[in-house]
XYZ file of C-alpha atoms in Angstrom:
691
model
C 44.111 -78.986 -48.965
C 41.292 -78.337 -51.089
C 41.144 -75.109 -53.057
C 38.294 -72.743 -52.012
C 35.365 -72.687 -54.451
C 33.396 -69.409 -54.554
C 29.712 -69.177 -55.461
C 28.255 -70.532 -58.623
C 26.735 -68.129 -61.316
C 24.818 -68.783 -64.451
C 27.474 -68.019 -67.060
C 30.079 -70.340 -65.676
C 30.753 -73.114 -68.279
C 32.307 -76.466 -67.625
C 32.444 -79.815 -69.347
C 32.225 -83.451 -68.624
C 34.494 -85.956 -70.518
C 33.076 -89.023 -72.181
C 30.110 -87.858 -74.390
C 29.813 -86.340 -77.688
C 27.373 -85.835 -80.574
C 26.407 -89.115 -81.916
C 26.284 -90.069 -85.646
C 23.250 -88.890 -87.659
C 21.131 -91.020 -89.870
C 19.201 -90.013 -92.911
C 16.155 -87.924 -92.884
C 14.186 -85.538 -95.154
C 15.840 -82.129 -95.612
C 14.769 -79.460 -93.071
C 14.437 -75.710 -93.409
C 17.614 -73.605 -93.039
C 17.908 -70.501 -90.950
C 17.802 -69.731 -87.272
C 16.465 -72.323 -84.884
C 12.856 -71.750 -83.845
C 11.285 -73.938 -81.145
C 7.920 -74.041 -79.365
C 6.935 -75.991 -76.310
C 4.762 -78.947 -77.228
C 2.260 -81.120 -75.349
C 2.684 -84.699 -76.767
C 0.680 -87.562 -75.343
C 2.251 -89.822 -72.804
C 1.816 -93.505 -73.590
C 2.980 -96.578 -71.668
C 3.336 -100.093 -73.056
C 4.120 -103.001 -70.764
C 7.047 -105.308 -71.674
C 8.108 -108.624 -70.151
C 10.474 -107.264 -67.402
C 9.881 -103.570 -67.808
C 7.690 -101.004 -69.687
C 8.134 -98.627 -72.687
C 7.048 -95.013 -72.306
C 6.616 -92.794 -75.339
C 6.504 -88.999 -75.354
C 5.849 -87.823 -78.893
C 8.683 -89.414 -80.938
C 10.854 -90.181 -77.996
C 10.624 -93.584 -76.409
C 12.396 -94.901 -73.205
C 12.529 -98.453 -71.945
C 11.785 -97.829 -68.282
C 13.148 -100.505 -65.855
C 11.619 -101.251 -62.395
C 12.609 -98.672 -59.898
C 11.390 -95.673 -61.886
C 8.010 -93.802 -62.162
C 6.890 -91.247 -64.573
C 4.429 -88.279 -64.025
C 3.449 -85.101 -65.787
C 3.586 -81.553 -64.426
C 3.604 -77.927 -65.822
C 6.748 -75.809 -65.308
C 6.633 -72.376 -63.734
C 6.917 -71.055 -67.297
C 3.785 -73.016 -68.380
C 5.619 -75.620 -70.317
C 4.526 -79.376 -70.062
C 7.187 -81.490 -68.520
C 7.589 -85.262 -67.954
C 9.278 -86.358 -64.845
C 11.138 -89.714 -64.440
C 11.518 -90.038 -60.676
C 13.786 -92.478 -58.798
C 11.578 -94.802 -56.837
C 14.038 -97.437 -55.868
C 13.281 -97.142 -52.160
C 9.601 -97.641 -52.863
C 10.410 -101.048 -54.593
C 13.299 -101.984 -52.256
C 13.508 -105.785 -51.983
C 11.838 -106.642 -55.121
C 13.713 -108.935 -57.509
C 13.794 -107.645 -61.151
C 15.911 -108.898 -64.012
C 17.701 -111.159 -61.535
C 18.677 -108.125 -59.339
C 17.296 -107.107 -56.061
C 16.317 -103.414 -56.001
C 18.123 -101.541 -53.110
C 16.826 -98.682 -51.261
C 18.643 -95.307 -50.947
C 19.696 -93.466 -47.902
C 17.224 -90.889 -46.414
C 17.360 -87.664 -48.344
C 18.264 -89.168 -51.796
C 16.090 -88.388 -54.725
C 16.853 -88.241 -58.437
C 14.597 -86.797 -61.032
C 15.039 -86.650 -64.958
C 12.985 -83.775 -66.353
C 11.985 -84.096 -70.016
C 10.697 -80.930 -71.744
C 9.535 -81.505 -75.205
C 9.517 -78.811 -78.117
C 8.394 -78.536 -81.645
C 11.167 -77.282 -84.167
C 9.740 -74.719 -86.508
C 12.969 -73.996 -88.223
C 16.296 -75.779 -88.208
C 19.750 -74.132 -88.779
C 21.845 -75.084 -91.605
C 25.157 -75.413 -89.734
C 26.250 -77.086 -86.553
C 27.805 -73.667 -85.344
C 24.504 -71.971 -85.977
C 22.719 -74.682 -84.112
C 25.017 -74.333 -81.165
C 24.637 -70.575 -81.049
C 20.906 -70.834 -81.158
C 20.719 -73.554 -78.504
C 22.774 -71.154 -76.290
C 20.364 -68.379 -76.942
C 17.422 -70.572 -75.926
C 19.315 -72.289 -73.048
C 21.983 -69.745 -72.047
C 23.205 -71.539 -68.734
C 24.765 -74.913 -69.744
C 27.766 -75.176 -71.863
C 27.182 -77.180 -75.007
C 29.869 -79.466 -76.716
C 29.754 -81.797 -79.605
C 32.315 -83.393 -81.852
C 34.381 -81.764 -84.574
C 33.881 -82.331 -88.213
C 29.950 -82.376 -88.232
C 29.138 -80.704 -91.426
C 25.481 -80.511 -91.613
C 22.314 -80.625 -89.452
C 20.074 -81.652 -92.256
C 20.192 -85.242 -91.133
C 19.084 -85.054 -87.563
C 17.993 -88.551 -86.939
C 19.322 -89.595 -83.499
C 21.575 -86.595 -83.001
C 22.116 -85.174 -79.631
C 24.092 -82.450 -77.846
C 25.443 -82.556 -74.401
C 25.613 -79.634 -71.929
C 26.491 -79.214 -68.242
C 25.037 -76.705 -65.770
C 26.879 -76.068 -62.611
C 24.527 -73.517 -61.263
C 21.990 -76.317 -60.700
C 24.537 -79.202 -60.656
C 22.692 -80.773 -63.550
C 23.507 -82.377 -66.878
C 21.439 -81.450 -69.889
C 20.882 -83.393 -73.127
C 19.347 -82.048 -76.384
C 17.821 -84.897 -78.359
C 16.636 -84.257 -81.951
C 13.946 -86.509 -83.384
C 11.422 -86.853 -86.234
C 7.826 -87.991 -85.908
C 5.788 -90.013 -88.363
C 4.455 -86.979 -90.140
C 8.096 -85.531 -90.681
C 7.927 -82.962 -88.004
C 11.175 -82.199 -86.104
C 11.152 -82.299 -82.348
C 13.621 -81.282 -79.655
C 13.659 -83.045 -76.115
C 15.394 -80.991 -73.479
C 16.489 -83.497 -70.741
C 17.761 -82.426 -67.500
C 19.015 -84.471 -64.448
C 21.247 -84.290 -61.512
C 24.968 -85.097 -62.202
C 25.977 -88.766 -62.136
C 28.594 -87.781 -59.663
C 25.708 -87.709 -57.110
C 23.976 -90.745 -58.301
C 23.688 -93.568 -55.727
C 24.765 -96.444 -58.013
C 23.081 -98.964 -55.821
C 21.192 -100.218 -58.761
C 21.931 -100.786 -62.419
C 19.896 -97.851 -63.914
C 20.074 -94.677 -61.905
C 20.602 -91.856 -64.430
C 19.616 -90.785 -68.031
C 23.366 -91.572 -68.861
C 22.664 -95.175 -67.719
C 19.619 -95.395 -69.874
C 21.594 -94.236 -72.913
C 24.632 -96.587 -71.996
C 22.196 -99.468 -71.895
C 20.582 -98.560 -75.209
C 17.219 -97.806 -73.646
C 16.548 -94.471 -75.275
C 14.998 -94.172 -78.840
C 14.247 -91.300 -81.109
C 12.093 -91.330 -84.396
C 9.185 -93.196 -82.737
C 11.599 -95.828 -81.442
C 13.317 -96.658 -84.718
C 16.714 -95.176 -83.753
C 18.699 -96.083 -80.763
C 20.456 -93.129 -79.101
C 24.088 -94.073 -78.451
C 27.331 -92.515 -77.047
C 29.596 -91.530 -79.908
C 33.360 -91.497 -79.384
C 34.700 -92.008 -82.991
C 33.972 -88.619 -84.485
C 37.072 -86.794 -83.296
C 37.995 -84.341 -80.598
C 35.298 -82.506 -78.859
C 34.374 -78.899 -79.612
C 33.189 -76.459 -76.980
C 30.982 -73.523 -77.588
C 30.833 -70.154 -75.958
C 28.393 -67.418 -76.881
C 29.837 -63.989 -76.195
C 28.104 -60.644 -76.006
C 24.699 -62.295 -76.362
C 21.769 -59.842 -76.888
C 24.103 -57.230 -78.357
C 24.894 -56.020 -81.796
C 28.322 -57.534 -81.706
C 27.466 -61.093 -80.517
C 30.056 -63.812 -81.330
C 30.345 -67.540 -81.062
C 33.805 -68.869 -79.748
C 34.747 -72.436 -80.231
C 37.478 -74.067 -78.294
C 39.344 -77.249 -78.750
C 42.029 -79.238 -76.818
C 43.539 -80.859 -79.809
C 44.724 -78.673 -81.592
C 44.549 -76.280 -78.626
C 43.002 -73.278 -80.119
C 40.100 -70.861 -80.078
C 38.142 -69.802 -83.056
C 35.770 -66.854 -83.064
C 32.889 -66.144 -85.411
C 30.255 -63.339 -85.747
C 27.092 -65.065 -85.058
C 25.420 -65.954 -88.356
C 28.652 -65.602 -90.303
C 30.321 -68.927 -89.948
C 31.990 -69.146 -93.359
C 35.005 -67.057 -92.371
C 36.113 -66.799 -88.769
C 37.256 -63.577 -87.228
C 40.108 -65.325 -85.442
C 41.988 -68.568 -85.042
C 44.163 -68.383 -82.131
C 46.463 -70.839 -80.334
C 46.044 -71.055 -76.500
C 47.555 -72.986 -73.737
C 44.256 -72.945 -71.821
C 42.075 -76.053 -71.294
C 38.394 -75.368 -72.523
C 37.217 -77.180 -69.478
C 38.473 -74.252 -67.312
C 37.026 -71.233 -69.202
C 34.308 -68.858 -68.021
C 32.788 -65.869 -69.832
C 33.262 -62.455 -68.108
C 33.862 -58.814 -68.982
C 37.098 -58.583 -67.209
C 38.124 -55.133 -68.341
C 34.528 -53.744 -68.296
C 34.735 -52.507 -71.809
C 31.404 -53.882 -72.985
C 32.957 -57.022 -74.653
C 32.892 -60.374 -73.102
C 36.308 -61.963 -72.303
C 37.408 -65.485 -71.184
C 38.548 -66.188 -67.664
C 40.512 -69.307 -67.241
C 40.840 -71.274 -63.892
C 38.927 -73.880 -61.902
C 37.119 -70.994 -60.352
C 33.345 -70.682 -60.388
C 33.252 -67.099 -61.373
C 31.382 -64.321 -59.247
C 33.096 -60.932 -59.031
C 31.153 -60.209 -55.784
C 33.564 -62.562 -53.932
C 37.284 -62.149 -54.293
C 39.782 -64.982 -54.298
C 42.106 -65.642 -51.570
C 45.569 -63.978 -52.119
C 47.346 -67.304 -52.496
C 45.250 -68.159 -55.454
C 45.312 -64.936 -57.598
C 48.284 -65.993 -59.508
C 46.459 -69.138 -60.730
C 44.019 -66.959 -62.665
C 44.555 -66.080 -66.210
C 42.429 -64.446 -68.823
C 41.948 -63.601 -72.535
C 40.711 -60.117 -73.208
C 38.846 -59.611 -76.422
C 40.239 -56.709 -78.538
C 37.502 -55.558 -80.932
C 39.813 -53.180 -82.899
C 41.890 -56.072 -84.140
C 39.703 -59.066 -83.555
C 42.103 -60.937 -81.282
C 42.445 -62.177 -77.629
C 45.087 -60.701 -75.496
C 46.399 -62.837 -72.661
C 46.461 -61.372 -69.101
C 47.798 -62.759 -65.882
C 45.975 -63.282 -62.667
C 47.973 -60.459 -61.077
C 46.809 -58.043 -63.844
C 43.234 -59.167 -63.376
C 43.343 -58.429 -59.781
C 45.564 -55.366 -59.799
C 45.155 -53.645 -63.101
C 41.484 -54.280 -63.689
C 40.357 -54.690 -60.176
C 38.049 -57.324 -61.339
C 37.203 -58.522 -57.787
C 36.006 -55.495 -56.011
C 36.714 -55.070 -52.388
C 39.622 -57.600 -52.276
C 42.209 -55.175 -50.883
C 39.748 -54.000 -48.211
C 39.018 -57.458 -46.718
C 39.507 -57.688 -43.067
C 41.553 -60.417 -41.466
C 39.628 -62.687 -39.122
C 42.109 -62.258 -36.299
C 41.031 -58.561 -36.366
C 37.363 -59.420 -36.133
C 37.440 -61.704 -33.058
C 37.087 -59.392 -30.065
C 39.891 -59.608 -27.469
C 37.455 -59.918 -24.548
C 35.998 -63.198 -26.068
C 39.523 -64.516 -26.506
C 40.453 -63.528 -22.946
C 37.323 -64.968 -21.432
C 37.775 -68.404 -23.191
C 41.540 -68.447 -22.401
C 40.749 -68.649 -18.733
C 39.023 -71.963 -19.159
C 40.957 -73.639 -21.908
C 43.572 -75.266 -19.556
C 41.012 -76.421 -17.106
C 38.662 -79.349 -16.921
C 37.013 -80.252 -20.196
C 33.655 -80.471 -18.663
C 33.910 -77.008 -17.196
C 34.955 -75.757 -20.663
C 31.923 -77.405 -22.123
C 29.521 -75.804 -19.472
C 30.693 -72.253 -20.216
C 30.581 -72.799 -23.921
C 26.950 -74.149 -24.001
C 25.151 -70.923 -23.105
C 26.990 -69.191 -25.920
C 25.672 -71.451 -28.710
C 23.742 -69.475 -31.327
C 22.976 -71.979 -34.043
C 20.113 -74.419 -34.634
C 20.570 -77.948 -35.729
C 18.386 -78.885 -38.808
C 16.757 -82.156 -39.358
C 16.550 -84.030 -42.728
C 12.815 -83.117 -43.293
C 13.903 -79.441 -43.174
C 16.819 -79.940 -45.522
C 14.575 -81.584 -48.028
C 12.299 -78.650 -48.012
C 15.312 -76.342 -48.407
C 16.541 -78.385 -51.365
C 13.356 -77.956 -53.353
C 14.126 -74.201 -53.857
C 17.979 -74.141 -53.477
C 20.046 -76.046 -56.071
C 23.230 -75.845 -54.190
C 21.652 -77.360 -51.115
C 20.023 -80.141 -53.154
C 23.436 -80.986 -54.674
C 25.141 -81.451 -51.350
C 22.082 -83.288 -49.827
C 22.325 -85.746 -52.731
C 26.086 -86.041 -52.496
C 25.889 -87.013 -48.966
C 22.946 -89.480 -49.469
C 24.559 -91.101 -52.486
C 27.911 -91.724 -50.603
C 28.294 -94.916 -48.720
C 29.804 -93.361 -45.578
C 28.506 -89.869 -46.206
C 27.128 -87.701 -43.454
C 26.301 -84.152 -42.874
C 25.649 -81.716 -40.041
C 23.373 -78.927 -41.148
C 22.809 -75.872 -38.871
C 21.009 -72.560 -39.327
C 22.720 -69.436 -38.132
C 23.670 -65.921 -39.195
C 27.347 -66.864 -39.861
C 28.390 -63.655 -41.541
C 26.541 -61.395 -39.226
C 24.631 -59.561 -41.803
C 21.132 -60.030 -40.237
C 20.020 -62.867 -42.495
C 20.065 -66.467 -41.440
C 22.484 -68.719 -43.325
C 22.948 -72.582 -43.676
C 26.124 -74.027 -42.555
C 27.105 -77.572 -43.488
C 29.796 -79.926 -42.293
C 30.086 -82.537 -44.957
C 31.931 -85.916 -44.464
C 32.215 -88.195 -47.460
C 34.119 -91.032 -45.897
C 37.772 -91.842 -45.680
C 39.969 -92.902 -42.795
C 41.500 -89.462 -42.562
C 38.018 -88.033 -41.659
C 38.437 -84.840 -43.757
C 35.294 -82.770 -43.803
C 34.293 -79.656 -45.742
C 32.539 -76.733 -44.130
C 30.133 -75.066 -46.644
C 28.316 -71.818 -46.171
C 25.122 -71.218 -47.958
C 24.633 -67.441 -47.633
C 20.896 -66.426 -46.955
C 19.413 -63.875 -49.363
C 16.750 -61.181 -48.636
C 14.298 -63.221 -50.704
C 14.626 -66.329 -48.553
C 17.016 -68.323 -50.872
C 20.626 -69.471 -50.210
C 23.746 -69.124 -52.351
C 26.824 -71.315 -51.926
C 29.541 -68.855 -51.108
C 32.317 -70.648 -49.323
C 33.991 -74.143 -48.810
C 36.763 -74.900 -46.468
C 38.570 -78.137 -45.920
C 39.502 -79.346 -42.391
C 40.028 -82.308 -40.097
C 36.870 -83.442 -38.442
C 36.423 -81.443 -35.223
C 33.802 -80.577 -32.727
C 32.229 -77.247 -33.788
C 29.334 -74.831 -33.100
C 28.586 -71.268 -33.613
C 28.576 -69.038 -30.645
C 27.393 -65.541 -29.960
C 29.350 -62.767 -28.227
C 28.293 -59.115 -28.224
C 25.583 -59.577 -30.944
C 28.045 -61.258 -33.253
C 28.397 -64.994 -34.322
C 31.806 -66.877 -34.495
C 32.560 -70.484 -35.569
C 34.079 -72.284 -32.633
C 36.083 -75.490 -33.162
C 37.671 -77.783 -30.557
C 41.084 -78.447 -32.308
C 43.205 -81.434 -31.712
C 46.731 -82.773 -32.391
C 46.491 -85.078 -35.314
C 49.481 -87.199 -34.327
C 48.328 -87.801 -30.754
C 44.516 -87.403 -31.104
C 44.673 -85.021 -28.104
C 42.609 -81.728 -27.844
C 45.216 -78.939 -28.212
C 42.934 -75.775 -28.224
C 40.068 -73.815 -29.619
C 39.676 -71.830 -32.779
C 37.374 -68.867 -33.136
C 36.660 -68.218 -36.813
C 34.741 -65.513 -38.795
C 32.709 -65.121 -41.981
C 32.055 -61.809 -43.639
C 29.852 -61.270 -46.732
C 29.557 -64.987 -47.151
C 33.256 -65.664 -47.171
C 35.701 -67.211 -44.628
C 38.133 -64.652 -43.113
C 40.254 -66.698 -40.782
C 40.262 -65.938 -37.077
C 42.293 -66.777 -33.936
C 43.579 -70.063 -32.413
C 43.762 -70.293 -28.665
C 46.320 -73.034 -28.431
C 47.372 -75.126 -25.392
C 51.219 -74.818 -25.501
C 53.947 -75.997 -23.210
C 55.664 -73.485 -21.000
C 59.192 -72.934 -21.897
C 62.163 -73.409 -19.690
C 62.891 -75.648 -16.702
C 60.428 -73.767 -14.518
C 57.676 -75.009 -16.799
C 58.090 -78.717 -15.832
C 58.130 -80.906 -12.780
C 60.405 -84.021 -12.970
C 60.417 -86.681 -10.285
C 61.326 -90.336 -9.948
C 58.020 -92.146 -9.210
C 59.327 -95.632 -9.077
C 62.646 -97.238 -7.882
C 62.627 -101.013 -7.735
C 65.635 -100.962 -5.415
C 67.756 -98.135 -3.866
C 70.793 -99.719 -5.415
C 69.513 -98.264 -8.781
C 69.519 -94.607 -7.602
C 72.688 -93.730 -9.667
C 70.483 -94.145 -12.752
C 68.175 -91.335 -11.569
C 70.310 -88.211 -12.339
C 70.858 -89.111 -15.987
C 67.140 -89.768 -16.558
C 65.926 -86.607 -14.741
C 68.409 -84.483 -16.725
C 67.024 -86.067 -19.952
C 63.459 -85.372 -18.791
C 64.300 -81.667 -18.340
C 65.486 -81.256 -21.862
C 63.227 -83.480 -23.891
C 60.657 -82.029 -26.117
C 57.412 -83.863 -27.160
C 57.945 -85.611 -30.478
C 61.686 -85.415 -30.488
C 63.779 -88.328 -31.795
C 66.507 -89.559 -29.346
C 69.828 -91.013 -30.396
C 70.844 -94.687 -29.873
C 72.175 -95.764 -26.507
C 75.679 -96.592 -25.285
C 75.184 -100.286 -25.630
C 73.893 -99.986 -29.286
C 75.515 -99.599 -32.623
C 73.918 -98.019 -35.634
C 74.201 -99.901 -38.886
C 73.001 -97.426 -41.503
C 74.654 -99.360 -44.174
C 72.740 -102.520 -43.356
C 69.104 -103.522 -43.488
C 68.788 -103.103 -39.715
C 69.275 -99.744 -37.972
C 70.616 -100.974 -34.714
C 72.205 -103.904 -32.981
C 73.163 -104.845 -29.345
C 72.713 -107.578 -26.834
C 69.383 -106.112 -25.819
C 68.343 -109.174 -23.734
C 71.696 -109.740 -22.038
C 72.113 -113.337 -23.309
C 75.617 -112.695 -24.764
C 74.389 -112.606 -28.414
C 73.827 -109.432 -30.446
C 70.419 -108.770 -31.707
C 69.611 -106.914 -34.934
C 66.454 -104.668 -35.004
C 65.073 -101.697 -36.884
C 63.841 -98.637 -34.975
C 61.589 -96.090 -36.716
C 58.486 -93.900 -36.006
C 55.319 -95.000 -37.405
C 53.391 -91.898 -38.451
C 49.644 -91.988 -38.567
C 47.629 -91.105 -41.607
C 44.202 -91.761 -40.341
C 41.572 -90.728 -37.781
C 41.913 -93.801 -35.654
C 45.740 -94.264 -34.794
C 48.503 -92.250 -33.253
C 52.125 -91.862 -33.922
C 54.282 -94.529 -32.163
C 57.481 -96.280 -32.124
C 57.933 -99.224 -34.509
C 60.388 -101.925 -33.386
C 61.079 -104.644 -36.090
C 63.572 -107.391 -34.925
C 65.489 -109.635 -37.314
C 64.375 -112.589 -35.194
C 60.956 -112.128 -33.436
C 61.928 -114.402 -30.490
C 64.950 -112.095 -29.683
C 62.709 -109.195 -28.653
C 59.759 -111.024 -27.232
C 60.356 -109.223 -23.935
C 59.979 -105.896 -25.652
C 56.693 -106.836 -27.073
C 55.427 -107.765 -23.574
C 56.649 -104.481 -22.082
C 54.944 -102.190 -24.528
C 51.680 -104.090 -24.257
C 51.692 -104.448 -20.468
C 48.594 -103.571 -18.710
C 50.342 -101.267 -16.308
C 52.051 -99.358 -19.039
C 50.400 -95.916 -19.709
C 51.217 -93.545 -22.642
C 52.461 -94.244 -26.078
C 55.912 -95.655 -26.755
C 57.805 -92.998 -28.675
C 61.536 -93.657 -28.073
C 63.698 -96.598 -27.117
C 67.494 -96.880 -26.476
C 69.835 -99.291 -24.661
C 72.555 -98.104 -22.300
C 75.523 -100.082 -20.949
C 75.626 -100.108 -17.092
C 77.021 -101.967 -14.191
C 73.732 -103.949 -13.982
C 73.892 -104.953 -17.648
C 72.445 -103.497 -20.715
C 69.312 -101.525 -19.657
C 66.665 -100.792 -22.131
C 64.912 -97.365 -21.734
C 61.502 -96.688 -23.248
C 60.016 -93.156 -23.329
C 56.181 -92.976 -23.170
C 54.404 -89.734 -24.119
C 51.122 -89.250 -22.261
C 48.702 -86.519 -23.380
C 49.893 -83.492 -25.195
C 53.312 -82.812 -23.401
C 53.725 -85.104 -20.389
C 55.823 -88.176 -20.498
C 57.655 -90.753 -18.521
C 60.862 -92.906 -18.936
C 61.136 -96.445 -17.726
C 64.255 -98.556 -17.541
C 64.005 -102.256 -17.861
C 66.511 -105.097 -17.354
C 65.801 -107.805 -19.930
C 67.030 -111.275 -19.363
C 66.047 -113.581 -22.236
C 62.284 -113.398 -22.535
C 61.977 -112.139 -18.911
C 62.202 -108.460 -17.732
C 62.013 -106.393 -14.575
C 61.454 -102.547 -14.398
C 64.164 -100.887 -12.418
C 63.259 -97.153 -12.566
C 60.688 -94.696 -13.670
C 61.021 -90.926 -14.135
C 57.982 -88.738 -14.778
C 57.748 -85.326 -16.264
C 54.637 -83.081 -16.038
C 54.844 -80.131 -18.352
C 52.939 -77.009 -17.461
C 50.733 -75.383 -20.075
C 49.605 -71.987 -21.049
C 47.048 -70.523 -23.526
C 48.727 -68.841 -26.548
C 46.675 -66.836 -29.000
C 47.663 -66.890 -32.768
C 46.118 -65.614 -35.863
C 44.560 -67.942 -38.420
C 44.882 -66.728 -42.023
C 41.873 -67.357 -44.495
C 43.910 -70.203 -46.058
C 44.959 -71.792 -42.873
C 42.103 -74.274 -42.575
C 43.712 -77.690 -42.253
C 45.536 -77.637 -38.923
C 47.853 -80.271 -37.654
C 50.577 -79.871 -34.888
């Protein structure tokens, strides 16, 4: 089951493997000191090539293949930007470079935003450069390669960053123009993880990989560098304070080094750690005014507490200013001692939030006709289905919604159901998404984008589940998520769940399950078919078995069979009464996908020996699913019994006399199991349900 992911905030830092600072060429020395950059407004030039065209933005040049367009715009902060926009759908069907351009699914879009800057002053060390870049661009994490000694030679150098708050990758390309001026190009695009990949070039990473990006007026090709050592990750701590620090983290050797910003000759601390830098986030855990490091896959936001079964996966490193060191703390200490996630202990369980009168009302109908159940549910629906045009508009102002819209649109089998409702009952409409990204199991993820008073939406929760019918319903001025649940092994509806959200977080709920009544009074057994009255003596044994059998149980071998556990085949007997012993394997085939059910698997040593069995289980008049088979010795010969399960709990047993490849049915005993509605609580972590 997928681990819950809380909402994204600006200071969460994560990293993508596979890129690093490229090698630097030779250039004129630059000024030392702190980095100073100013927005610039270079002229956009276009030059047609044989099969493409080259665009130039100042000293940055890009070979632009078919399927891409470029335009200029001004950002909300007044900076000039150049937008490379994915136009593959516009050029769909056109043959370019021996490849036919493919269109994308509705809702897919991909922009590469280039913002140019002039460099007024350049730092004299890579650590200072990293710290200054973090000051100018505080959200993305930056990483380069170890052992870079100087930034004096910046030709073709670039730094990589990743911004989870907008699900974007960021590149910082340094370049030099003809007059010797230094330029910085900040390039931002959606993650390649949500790139369609229908065509050859669909991301800035693709452009770099195909050597189509150039600095220094086109004289230097930007390349990926992988031979310059292990990556080094940069964290700016206590920014905008008098005790700001730069922490660098490495995997090999696994250590953290801390410097006072501006004083990189002698580190404050070099400390071993067992943490992966890819799982670090900056936070003041103990609230003493000094930033600490939180370690986990979590996207950090103290407003939303983790689920109880995950707190022990957390760990942290508290900065101790008095002795310049990090002190390790466990997840339990973070939760209990420092109470870092406020309100965690006061969270209500969903089973307490679902009103009893709602549960009682729906329990009356859960056992009845499905159409009747549908008719009483329809008036309760309180959500509104959103069309793609509405989602596109929402995506323009909400990065998390855009990410998931693109994820769905870029996945071959991807689909999503978007609805609007006040899921957490705070008086503000939220966006709820059921996302399916393919796969035969049909796993889906339910995401909640919590509405804010200013009209935006924040991703606050994600829950994995099997694909089920769902809608939000309203009862006594409160909304609840209702799901029609089903038995995975049988693909039969087995109940209805009512689930709750509070403050943007999933709280569990209740499950109204269709369960079998216990005891013999809970079932009706009768012989529905008897080929001849002479077989009546078979009836008592089968009816007794029917009274005791439980759905899904495995029955032992019959009196005519032998189990051969030491051999390749499980059983042997004269199943077709021809005087010869047949060998065959009996096992339960267990489903692992959305389209099949559990059923009995019968594999004979010789296919012809059990041809009649194949005919029986595939007969048009045979209902239910074959789940058990055994052979008993009787006065009439060896009789093969097959138990078929039908629905959730009903079943019937048929007895067959097989003679060679022919067979006749001698008897059938049916069992109808009475059902009742049973209400159980759903814990917040209990989201993937199977019988």
